[in-house]
Tab-separated table of C-alpha atoms and ligand atoms in Angstrom:
chain	number	residue	atom	x	y	z
A	1	MET	CA	-76.509	110.047	302.734
A	2	VAL	CA	-75.609	107.751	305.602
A	3	SER	CA	-72.033	106.824	306.381
A	4	HIS	CA	-70.565	104.920	309.288
A	5	HIS	CA	-67.708	105.750	311.613
A	6	SER	CA	-66.334	104.049	314.632
A	7	SER	CA	-67.286	105.543	317.944
A	8	SER	CA	-66.398	105.282	321.583
A	9	CYS	CA	-69.609	103.388	322.189
A	10	GLN	CA	-70.122	99.815	321.087
A	11	GLY	CA	-72.382	100.400	318.142
A	12	THR	CA	-71.952	102.301	314.944
A	13	VAL	CA	-72.195	105.985	314.408
A	14	SER	CA	-74.316	106.820	311.449
A	15	THR	CA	-73.818	110.067	309.688
A	16	LEU	CA	-77.011	111.234	308.177
A	17	LYS	CA	-76.860	113.907	305.613
A	18	ILE	CA	-79.663	116.331	305.989
A	19	GLY	CA	-79.327	120.028	305.632
A	20	ARG	CA	-79.310	122.072	308.728
A	21	HIS	CA	-80.520	125.090	307.143
A	22	PHE	CA	-81.307	128.595	308.169
A	23	HIS	CA	-83.029	130.774	305.752
A	24	GLY	CA	-85.522	133.456	305.327
A	25	GLY	CA	-86.959	132.092	302.126
A	26	LEU	CA	-90.339	130.722	301.407
A	27	GLU	CA	-89.195	127.173	301.818
A	28	GLY	CA	-90.308	127.497	305.384
A	29	CYS	CA	-87.204	127.141	307.458
A	30	SER	CA	-86.775	129.909	309.922
A	31	PRO	CA	-83.528	131.699	310.594
A	32	ARG	CA	-82.575	129.781	313.666
A	33	PRO	CA	-80.800	126.574	314.465
A	34	ARG	CA	-82.718	123.570	313.306
A	35	ALA	CA	-82.640	120.522	311.188
A	36	CYS	CA	-84.805	121.279	308.223
A	37	PRO	CA	-86.296	118.123	306.774
A	38	GLN	CA	-88.148	119.791	303.958
A	39	ALA	CA	-85.481	121.750	302.215
A	40	ALA	CA	-82.368	120.015	301.056
A	41	SER	CA	-79.474	122.371	301.392
A	42	ARG	CA	-78.778	123.716	297.976
A	43	ASN	CA	-77.057	126.965	298.600
A	44	TYR	CA	-75.404	126.377	301.908
A	45	PRO	CA	-73.045	123.702	303.080
A	46	PRO	CA	-74.871	121.324	305.391
A	47	VAL	CA	-73.430	121.088	308.871
A	48	ARG	CA	-73.463	118.686	311.700
A	49	LEU	CA	-76.245	119.368	314.129
A	50	HIS	CA	-76.532	117.438	317.345
A	51	SER	CA	-76.030	113.763	317.702
A	52	TYR	CA	-78.946	111.653	318.746
A	53	GLN	CA	-78.235	108.476	320.611
A	54	GLY	CA	-80.112	105.675	322.208
A	55	GLY	CA	-82.749	104.398	319.879
A	56	LEU	CA	-83.915	107.687	318.524
A	57	GLN	CA	-82.700	106.696	315.135
A	58	GLY	CA	-84.227	108.659	312.361
A	59	ARG	CA	-86.216	110.906	314.612
A	60	ALA	CA	-83.824	113.789	314.502
A	61	HIS	CA	-85.692	114.926	311.466
A	62	ALA	CA	-89.149	114.502	310.067
A	63	ARG	CA	-90.574	113.588	313.413
A	64	PRO	CA	-94.113	114.613	314.047
A	65	SER	CA	-94.513	115.256	317.744
A	66	ARG	CA	-97.299	113.566	319.627
A	67	VAL	CA	-99.371	116.689	319.392
A	68	GLN	CA	-98.752	117.061	315.708
A	69	ARG	CA	-99.783	113.477	315.105
A	70	ARG	CA	-103.031	114.143	316.906
A	71	ALA	CA	-103.553	117.497	315.314
A	72	GLY	CA	-104.521	116.494	311.802
A	73	LYS	CA	-105.133	119.438	309.529
A	74	CYS	CA	-104.463	122.755	311.082
A	75	GLY	CA	-105.682	125.329	308.641
A	76	ASP	CA	-108.987	126.294	310.251
A	77	ALA	CA	-110.182	129.865	310.354
A	78	ALA	CA	-107.772	132.000	312.317
A	79	GLY	CA	-109.127	134.737	314.533
A	80	SER	CA	-112.135	132.648	315.499
A	81	VAL	CA	-110.565	130.816	318.416
A	82	GLU	CA	-112.172	131.429	321.791
A	83	LYS	CA	-110.836	128.733	324.047
A	84	VAL	CA	-107.989	129.659	326.388
A	85	ALA	CA	-105.287	127.019	326.799
A	86	GLN	CA	-104.490	125.467	330.169
A	87	VAL	CA	-100.962	126.809	330.310
A	88	PRO	CA	-99.899	126.867	333.970
A	89	THR	CA	-98.016	129.824	335.407
A	90	ILE	CA	-95.114	128.589	337.492
A	91	LYS	CA	-93.420	130.963	339.922
A	92	LEU	CA	-89.753	130.089	339.883
A	93	PRO	CA	-88.048	129.970	343.274
A	94	PRO	CA	-84.625	131.609	343.597
A	95	PRO	CA	-82.003	129.279	342.075
A	96	ASP	CA	-80.426	128.748	345.507
A	97	ALA	CA	-83.720	127.566	347.065
A	98	ASP	CA	-83.634	124.290	349.000
A	99	ASN	CA	-83.866	121.048	347.121
A	100	ALA	CA	-87.434	120.283	348.174
A	101	THR	CA	-88.624	123.608	346.753
A	102	LEU	CA	-86.756	123.086	343.502
A	103	MET	CA	-88.197	119.562	343.224
A	104	GLU	CA	-91.730	120.909	343.717
A	105	THR	CA	-91.206	123.337	340.854
A	106	ALA	CA	-89.622	120.620	338.715
A	107	LYS	CA	-92.728	118.453	339.215
A	108	LEU	CA	-95.004	121.258	338.023
A	109	ILE	CA	-92.816	121.660	334.940
A	110	ASP	CA	-92.880	117.925	334.287
A	111	GLU	CA	-96.671	117.908	334.467
A	112	ALA	CA	-96.980	120.886	332.120
A	113	LEU	CA	-94.588	119.440	329.556
A	114	GLN	CA	-96.264	116.051	329.563
A	115	THR	CA	-99.682	117.591	328.955
A	116	VAL	CA	-99.412	120.893	327.032
A	117	GLY	CA	-95.725	121.438	326.219
A	118	PHE	CA	-96.049	125.065	327.361
A	119	PHE	CA	-95.863	126.855	330.719
A	120	ALA	CA	-95.408	130.448	331.848
A	121	VAL	CA	-92.771	131.536	334.327
A	122	THR	CA	-92.787	134.405	336.795
A	123	GLY	CA	-90.249	135.011	339.558
A	124	HIS	CA	-87.479	134.767	336.941
A	125	GLY	CA	-85.488	137.653	338.399
A	126	ILE	CA	-84.854	139.377	335.079
A	127	PRO	CA	-84.916	143.138	335.690
A	128	ARG	CA	-87.805	144.951	333.962
A	129	GLU	CA	-85.317	147.373	332.537
A	130	VAL	CA	-83.582	144.571	330.566
A	131	VAL	CA	-86.912	143.561	329.050
A	132	SER	CA	-88.213	147.050	328.334
A	133	SER	CA	-84.900	148.201	326.799
A	134	ALA	CA	-84.762	145.236	324.438
A	135	SER	CA	-88.431	145.643	323.497
A	136	GLY	CA	-88.105	149.384	323.010
A	137	SER	CA	-85.014	149.131	320.816
A	138	ALA	CA	-86.560	146.349	318.747
A	139	ARG	CA	-89.628	148.496	318.171
A	140	ALA	CA	-87.460	151.451	317.179
A	141	PHE	CA	-85.639	149.225	314.688
A	142	PHE	CA	-88.861	147.998	313.110
A	143	ASP	CA	-90.061	151.614	312.858
A	144	LEU	CA	-87.121	152.491	310.570
A	145	PRO	CA	-87.747	152.926	306.865
A	146	ALA	CA	-87.493	149.707	304.844
A	147	SER	CA	-84.298	150.934	303.172
A	148	GLU	CA	-82.544	151.237	306.556
A	149	LYS	CA	-83.659	147.803	307.687
A	150	ALA	CA	-82.442	146.395	304.390
A	151	THR	CA	-78.876	147.370	305.309
A	152	VAL	CA	-78.825	144.400	307.690
A	153	ALA	CA	-80.898	142.029	305.580
A	154	MET	CA	-79.766	138.392	305.630
A	155	PRO	CA	-77.163	138.607	302.867
A	156	TYR	CA	-78.235	135.467	301.060
A	157	GLN	CA	-80.736	132.712	301.461
A	158	GLY	CA	-79.500	130.457	304.205
A	159	TYR	CA	-77.643	133.065	306.258
A	160	PRO	CA	-78.990	132.749	309.780
A	161	TYR	CA	-78.820	136.284	311.115
A	162	GLY	CA	-80.143	139.657	310.115
A	163	TYR	CA	-83.370	141.194	308.954
A	164	ALA	CA	-86.101	139.398	306.997
A	165	ALA	CA	-88.959	141.494	305.638
A	166	VAL	CA	-92.651	140.585	305.568
A	167	GLY	CA	-93.149	137.830	303.010
A	168	SER	CA	-89.823	136.109	303.625
A	169	GLU	CA	-90.913	133.033	305.494
A	170	ALA	CA	-93.830	130.610	305.833
A	171	LEU	CA	-93.289	128.647	309.047
A	172	SER	CA	-96.042	126.152	308.196
A	173	LYS	CA	-93.798	124.769	305.459
A	174	SER	CA	-91.778	123.075	308.191
A	175	THR	CA	-94.794	120.856	308.870
A	176	GLY	CA	-95.334	120.115	305.191
A	177	THR	CA	-98.225	122.549	304.727
A	178	VAL	CA	-98.047	125.125	301.963
A	179	THR	CA	-99.434	128.539	302.865
A	180	PRO	CA	-98.816	132.128	301.786
A	181	PRO	CA	-95.945	133.775	303.697
A	182	ASP	CA	-96.290	134.828	307.327
A	183	LEU	CA	-97.347	138.408	308.020
A	184	LYS	CA	-94.288	139.306	310.080
A	185	GLU	CA	-90.848	140.833	309.824
A	186	THR	CA	-87.927	139.544	311.888
A	187	PHE	CA	-84.463	140.443	313.083
A	188	SER	CA	-82.307	137.554	314.319
A	189	VAL	CA	-78.997	137.416	316.135
A	190	GLY	CA	-76.748	134.624	317.348
A	191	PRO	CA	-74.323	134.160	320.256
A	192	PRO	CA	-72.681	137.508	321.119
A	193	GLN	CA	-69.301	135.844	321.709
A	194	ARG	CA	-67.727	133.093	319.707
A	195	PRO	CA	-67.669	130.362	322.343
A	196	GLN	CA	-64.294	129.039	323.452
A	197	HIS	CA	-65.969	125.677	323.467
A	198	LEU	CA	-65.099	125.304	319.801
A	199	LEU	CA	-61.446	125.180	320.722
A	200	ARG	CA	-61.715	122.473	323.327
A	201	SER	CA	-63.899	120.187	321.237
A	202	GLU	CA	-62.227	116.856	320.576
A	203	GLN	CA	-63.412	116.829	317.026
A	204	ALA	CA	-62.101	119.014	314.279
A	205	VAL	CA	-64.651	121.725	313.750
A	206	PRO	CA	-66.045	121.444	310.252
A	207	GLU	CA	-65.699	124.660	308.331
A	208	SER	CA	-69.396	124.660	307.728
A	209	VAL	CA	-69.995	124.740	311.488
A	210	GLU	CA	-67.589	127.620	311.859
A	211	ALA	CA	-69.265	129.520	309.081
A	212	PHE	CA	-72.792	128.670	309.986
A	213	VAL	CA	-73.245	128.082	313.678
A	214	TYR	CA	-70.979	130.961	314.499
A	215	ALA	CA	-71.991	133.188	311.644
A	216	GLU	CA	-71.688	136.843	312.573
A	217	SER	CA	-74.730	138.720	313.677
A	218	GLN	CA	-75.379	141.898	311.744
A	219	TRP	CA	-75.972	145.102	313.628
A	220	PRO	CA	-77.554	148.218	312.175
A	221	GLU	CA	-76.306	151.692	312.967
A	222	GLU	CA	-79.763	152.659	314.164
A	223	PRO	CA	-80.993	152.532	316.793
A	224	PRO	CA	-77.565	152.814	318.416
A	225	GLN	CA	-78.460	150.874	321.594
A	226	LEU	CA	-80.040	147.936	319.785
A	227	ARG	CA	-76.914	145.824	320.038
A	228	SER	CA	-76.225	146.345	323.743
A	229	HIS	CA	-79.907	145.949	324.639
A	230	LEU	CA	-80.354	142.728	322.673
A	231	GLU	CA	-77.024	141.287	323.841
A	232	THR	CA	-77.970	141.957	327.463
A	233	TYR	CA	-81.340	140.342	326.838
A	234	TYR	CA	-79.648	137.381	325.105
A	235	HIS	CA	-77.402	136.767	328.138
A	236	ALA	CA	-80.359	137.081	330.536
A	237	MET	CA	-82.291	134.531	328.461
A	238	GLY	CA	-79.267	132.192	328.361
A	239	ASP	CA	-79.063	132.290	332.164
A	240	LEU	CA	-82.798	131.742	332.546
A	241	ALA	CA	-82.693	128.830	330.100
A	242	ALA	CA	-79.804	127.287	332.064
A	243	TYR	CA	-81.866	127.509	335.252
A	244	ILE	CA	-84.877	125.975	333.541
A	245	MET	CA	-82.641	123.181	332.186
A	246	LYS	CA	-81.504	122.555	335.773
A	247	LEU	CA	-85.152	122.187	336.762
A	248	PHE	CA	-85.623	119.942	333.701
A	249	ALA	CA	-82.807	117.724	335.025
A	250	LEU	CA	-84.504	117.424	338.412
A	251	ALA	CA	-87.840	116.692	336.756
A	252	LEU	CA	-86.154	113.905	334.786
A	253	GLU	CA	-84.553	112.396	337.906
A	254	LEU	CA	-81.084	113.405	336.808
A	255	PRO	CA	-78.356	115.158	338.804
A	256	SER	CA	-79.155	118.867	338.736
A	257	ASP	CA	-76.016	119.632	336.690
A	258	HIS	CA	-76.756	117.005	334.027
A	259	PHE	CA	-77.235	119.485	331.188
A	260	GLU	CA	-74.576	121.958	332.286
A	261	ASP	CA	-71.715	120.801	330.064
A	262	LYS	CA	-74.115	120.398	327.139
A	263	ILE	CA	-75.291	124.014	327.207
A	264	ASP	CA	-72.243	125.941	328.399
A	265	ALA	CA	-71.553	127.168	324.870
A	266	HIS	CA	-75.127	127.176	323.638
A	267	ILE	CA	-75.780	128.275	320.092
A	268	SER	CA	-79.125	129.883	320.817
A	269	ALA	CA	-80.680	132.505	318.574
A	270	LEU	CA	-82.651	135.562	319.577
A	271	ARG	CA	-85.281	136.689	317.165
A	272	VAL	CA	-87.379	139.799	317.512
A	273	VAL	CA	-90.570	139.714	315.537
A	274	ASN	CA	-92.890	142.497	314.437
A	275	TYR	CA	-96.388	141.580	313.320
A	276	PRO	CA	-97.500	144.776	311.588
A	277	GLU	CA	-100.970	146.229	311.839
A	278	VAL	CA	-103.445	144.134	309.862
A	279	ASP	CA	-106.099	146.260	308.214
A	280	PRO	CA	-108.373	144.146	306.018
A	281	SER	CA	-109.940	147.288	304.556
A	282	LEU	CA	-106.565	148.052	302.968
A	283	ALA	CA	-105.185	144.604	302.219
A	284	ARG	CA	-107.022	141.380	302.848
A	285	PRO	CA	-104.798	138.542	304.026
A	286	GLU	CA	-104.723	135.651	301.596
A	287	LEU	CA	-106.492	132.391	302.256
A	288	GLY	CA	-104.499	130.398	304.821
A	289	GLN	CA	-102.209	133.326	305.618
A	290	LEU	CA	-101.365	133.889	309.281
A	291	ARG	CA	-98.988	136.026	311.278
A	292	ALA	CA	-96.984	132.857	311.871
A	293	GLY	CA	-98.069	129.533	310.403
A	294	ALA	CA	-98.443	126.391	312.491
A	295	HIS	CA	-95.079	124.930	313.478
A	296	SER	CA	-93.205	123.436	316.377
A	297	ASP	CA	-89.884	124.883	317.526
A	298	TYR	CA	-86.706	122.925	316.915
A	299	GLY	CA	-84.377	123.423	319.818
A	300	SER	CA	-84.321	122.576	323.489
A	301	LEU	CA	-86.685	125.258	324.709
A	302	THR	CA	-88.061	128.612	323.643
A	303	ILE	CA	-88.585	131.614	325.918
A	304	LEU	CA	-91.142	133.981	324.508
A	305	LEU	CA	-92.088	137.502	325.438
A	306	GLY	CA	-95.264	138.295	323.542
A	307	GLU	CA	-97.802	141.089	323.713
A	308	ASP	CA	-101.479	140.688	324.436
A	309	ARG	CA	-102.943	141.951	321.200
A	310	PRO	CA	-105.657	140.469	319.040
A	311	GLY	CA	-103.980	138.078	316.665
A	312	GLY	CA	-101.747	136.336	319.181
A	313	LEU	CA	-100.219	133.000	320.107
A	314	GLU	CA	-102.321	129.853	319.841
A	315	ILE	CA	-101.412	126.258	320.565
A	316	MET	CA	-102.882	122.996	319.366
A	317	SER	CA	-104.011	121.210	322.501
A	318	ALA	CA	-106.538	118.418	322.932
A	319	GLY	CA	-107.232	118.620	319.206
A	320	THR	CA	-108.197	122.300	319.052
A	321	TRP	CA	-106.490	125.649	318.663
A	322	GLN	CA	-106.419	127.510	321.961
A	323	LYS	CA	-105.230	131.000	322.880
A	324	VAL	CA	-102.203	131.575	325.081
A	325	PRO	CA	-102.478	134.967	326.767
A	326	ALA	CA	-99.296	136.814	327.730
A	327	VAL	CA	-98.510	136.748	331.464
A	328	GLU	CA	-97.699	139.959	333.274
A	329	ASP	CA	-94.001	140.140	334.192
A	330	GLY	CA	-93.656	136.620	332.889
A	331	PHE	CA	-92.421	134.651	329.909
A	332	ILE	CA	-94.017	131.805	328.018
A	333	VAL	CA	-91.745	128.764	327.798
A	334	ASN	CA	-92.247	125.931	325.356
A	335	LEU	CA	-90.381	122.819	324.498
A	336	GLY	CA	-88.699	122.329	321.130
A	337	ASP	CA	-88.343	119.168	319.038
A	338	LEU	CA	-84.792	118.498	320.206
A	339	MET	CA	-85.896	118.215	323.840
A	340	ALA	CA	-88.826	116.005	322.825
A	341	VAL	CA	-86.280	113.707	321.168
A	342	TRP	CA	-84.010	113.921	324.180
A	343	THR	CA	-86.887	112.824	326.455
A	344	ASN	CA	-88.069	110.104	324.079
A	345	ASP	CA	-91.355	111.997	323.680
A	346	ARG	CA	-92.117	112.069	327.371
A	347	TRP	CA	-92.417	115.830	326.869
A	348	LEU	CA	-94.328	117.510	324.083
A	349	SER	CA	-93.086	119.847	321.409
A	350	THR	CA	-96.445	121.416	320.712
A	351	LEU	CA	-97.686	122.819	317.451
A	352	HIS	CA	-98.372	126.561	317.680
A	353	ARG	CA	-99.073	129.561	315.490
A	354	VAL	CA	-99.749	133.277	315.614
A	355	ALA	CA	-103.297	134.033	314.462
A	356	LEU	CA	-104.660	136.973	312.499
A	357	PRO	CA	-106.572	139.625	314.420
A	358	PRO	CA	-110.361	139.321	313.998
A	359	PRO	CA	-111.361	141.258	310.817
A	360	ASP	CA	-113.829	143.480	312.694
A	361	PHE	CA	-111.349	144.597	315.360
A	362	ASP	CA	-110.818	148.337	315.095
A	363	GLY	CA	-108.085	148.981	317.671
A	364	THR	CA	-104.351	148.604	317.182
A	365	THR	CA	-103.249	145.126	316.236
A	366	ARG	CA	-99.509	145.598	315.834
A	367	ARG	CA	-97.771	143.011	317.991
A	368	GLN	CA	-94.141	142.412	318.879
A	369	SER	CA	-92.456	139.284	320.252
A	370	LEU	CA	-89.000	138.602	321.558
A	371	VAL	CA	-88.279	134.944	320.962
A	372	PHE	CA	-85.218	133.184	322.407
A	373	PHE	CA	-84.573	129.796	320.814
A	374	HIS	CA	-82.328	127.899	323.185
A	375	GLN	CA	-80.039	125.376	321.517
A	376	PRO	CA	-77.405	123.246	323.246
A	377	ASN	CA	-73.707	123.309	322.291
A	378	TRP	CA	-73.270	122.392	318.640
A	379	ASP	CA	-71.555	119.114	319.562
A	380	ALA	CA	-73.768	118.092	322.499
A	381	MET	CA	-74.655	114.436	322.411
A	382	ILE	CA	-78.400	114.003	322.524
A	383	SER	CA	-78.958	110.558	323.993
A	384	CYS	CA	-82.168	109.157	325.384
A	385	ILE	CA	-82.337	110.162	329.030
A	386	PRO	CA	-82.400	107.030	331.223
A	387	SER	CA	-85.628	107.918	333.015
A	388	CYS	CA	-87.297	108.357	329.620
A	389	MET	CA	-86.421	104.895	328.306
A	390	ASN	CA	-89.354	102.679	327.541
A	391	GLU	CA	-90.031	99.490	325.567
A	392	GLN	CA	-90.278	101.509	322.393
A	393	ALA	CA	-86.836	103.008	322.814
A	394	ASP	CA	-84.149	101.063	321.043
A	395	THR	CA	-81.197	101.041	323.414
A	396	LYS	CA	-78.434	100.127	321.027
A	397	CYS	CA	-75.777	102.727	320.746
A	398	THR	CA	-76.513	104.603	317.613
A	399	VAL	CA	-75.388	108.115	317.083
A	400	TRP	CA	-76.863	110.228	314.371
A	401	ILE	CA	-74.651	112.981	313.261
A	402	VAL	CA	-76.075	115.490	310.902
A	403	VAL	CA	-73.403	116.805	308.577
B	1	AKG	O1	-94.860	135.553	318.431
B	1	AKG	C1	-95.240	134.559	319.029
B	1	AKG	O2	-96.084	134.641	319.948
B	1	AKG	C2	-94.721	133.191	318.684
B	1	AKG	C3	-93.617	133.173	317.685
B	1	AKG	C4	-93.143	131.793	317.403
B	1	AKG	O3	-93.765	130.820	317.731
B	1	AKG	C5	-91.858	131.574	316.680
B	1	AKG	O4	-91.298	132.550	316.152
B	1	AKG	O5	-91.395	130.421	316.647
B	2	FE2	FE1	-92.544	129.013	317.577
C-alpha cells in the first residue's frame, strides 16, 4: 500500500506498506530489525522502518545487492569450499588519532567495502574479559536443558527477542530460496535501555514501533550473569559500531560526525548463535540444509565474533563461495543492506552463509557466534549520500516510509 503525505522537502513522501517483521519461523526472516520482503506481516502490526530518500525508491525492499545479482544460484555443496576470501584485516587506530591516520584507515575500509563487503578489525580496544564473559555465558545458556531455554522462547511468531530452537529459521528464505531450516539455535536481545530518543522525535511514535522496536528482551534465570555480560557486550559493540560509522563518514567524504545523530539511539540487536555438533553418523543433514543459509544482513553493519571450527562463515565473492577465517583478537565486520542503500550501492552487502562441517571430520564441530546487528535510530532518514550520487540515482526528494 502506498500513500502520500506532505513533507519538509519539495517532493512527496510515499508510505510503502511492507511488513517489518521479526520472527523465528520458517518464513525466513530472522529475529532482528529488517524489512522482510518475503513475508507479509500477518500476525504482527507492520511498523515504520527507516526512510529512504534520494532516488532509492523501491530499493528499501527486494533489492538484490550487486553481489547477489552476480551470485546466481547459491546452493552448491557446502563443506567443499577451499578458497579463502580476501578479507583484509584493518588495525583500528585509537579514536583520537590524528586526522591523517583516521583517513588512511577510512580509505582501507572504503576499498574493502567496494570489493568484498567484509573486513576484519583489530585494535578495537574492547577488553578480552568483555568478550570472554559474553561468550562463556552464552555457551552456558546453550548448555541448559531444552526445557530451561524454552522459558525464554520468543513468545509468538514475530516477537523479536528471546530463544529460538534448532529448526526455527531458514535464512535463505530471505533471498527467495527454499531450504530446510538452519542447523542453529539462537538467543536475541534488543537495546538494554529504552532510548530517550523516542520522546524527542517530532513524529508521534506509532504504537507498533513502541511495541516492536522497543520490545522487551527476555532474560532467563540461568546463567545468572548472562544479562550483565551480554548487556556489557552490547554497549561495547554499540561504541565500536559508532567508531566504525565515523570512519565510514570519512571514507564517504562526509564530516566525521555525519552519522552521529542517526545512530545515537540505535535499535541494534545482539544475537548469540550456537551451531550444535553435526554428526552425520547420527543424523544426516537434509539436502540443501546448512548451519545458516545464504543471506545478506539488513542493517547498517554487522560485527561478528565467530569461532574457527569446521563448518564456518563463507562469503560469495567473485562468483564463488570462499571461507572467512576468524581473526585472533579481532571481529569480522560486514555491511548490511541498509548501508548499501545509503551508499547507493557504492558499498556491497555481500551474500554469506555458515557451511556444514565436512562429513568426514571427526573432531568437535560445535561453533558459537556473537552477532551484533547494528541498526540506526528507528526514525533515521536514509538519504543517498552526496558522494555516492551518480547518473543512476534519481535525485528527486522521495521518502519511503515503511509502516
Ligand atoms: O555465525 C556466523 O559466522 C555468521 C552468522 C550470520 O551471518 C548471521 O547470523 O547473520
Ligand atoms: Fe549474516
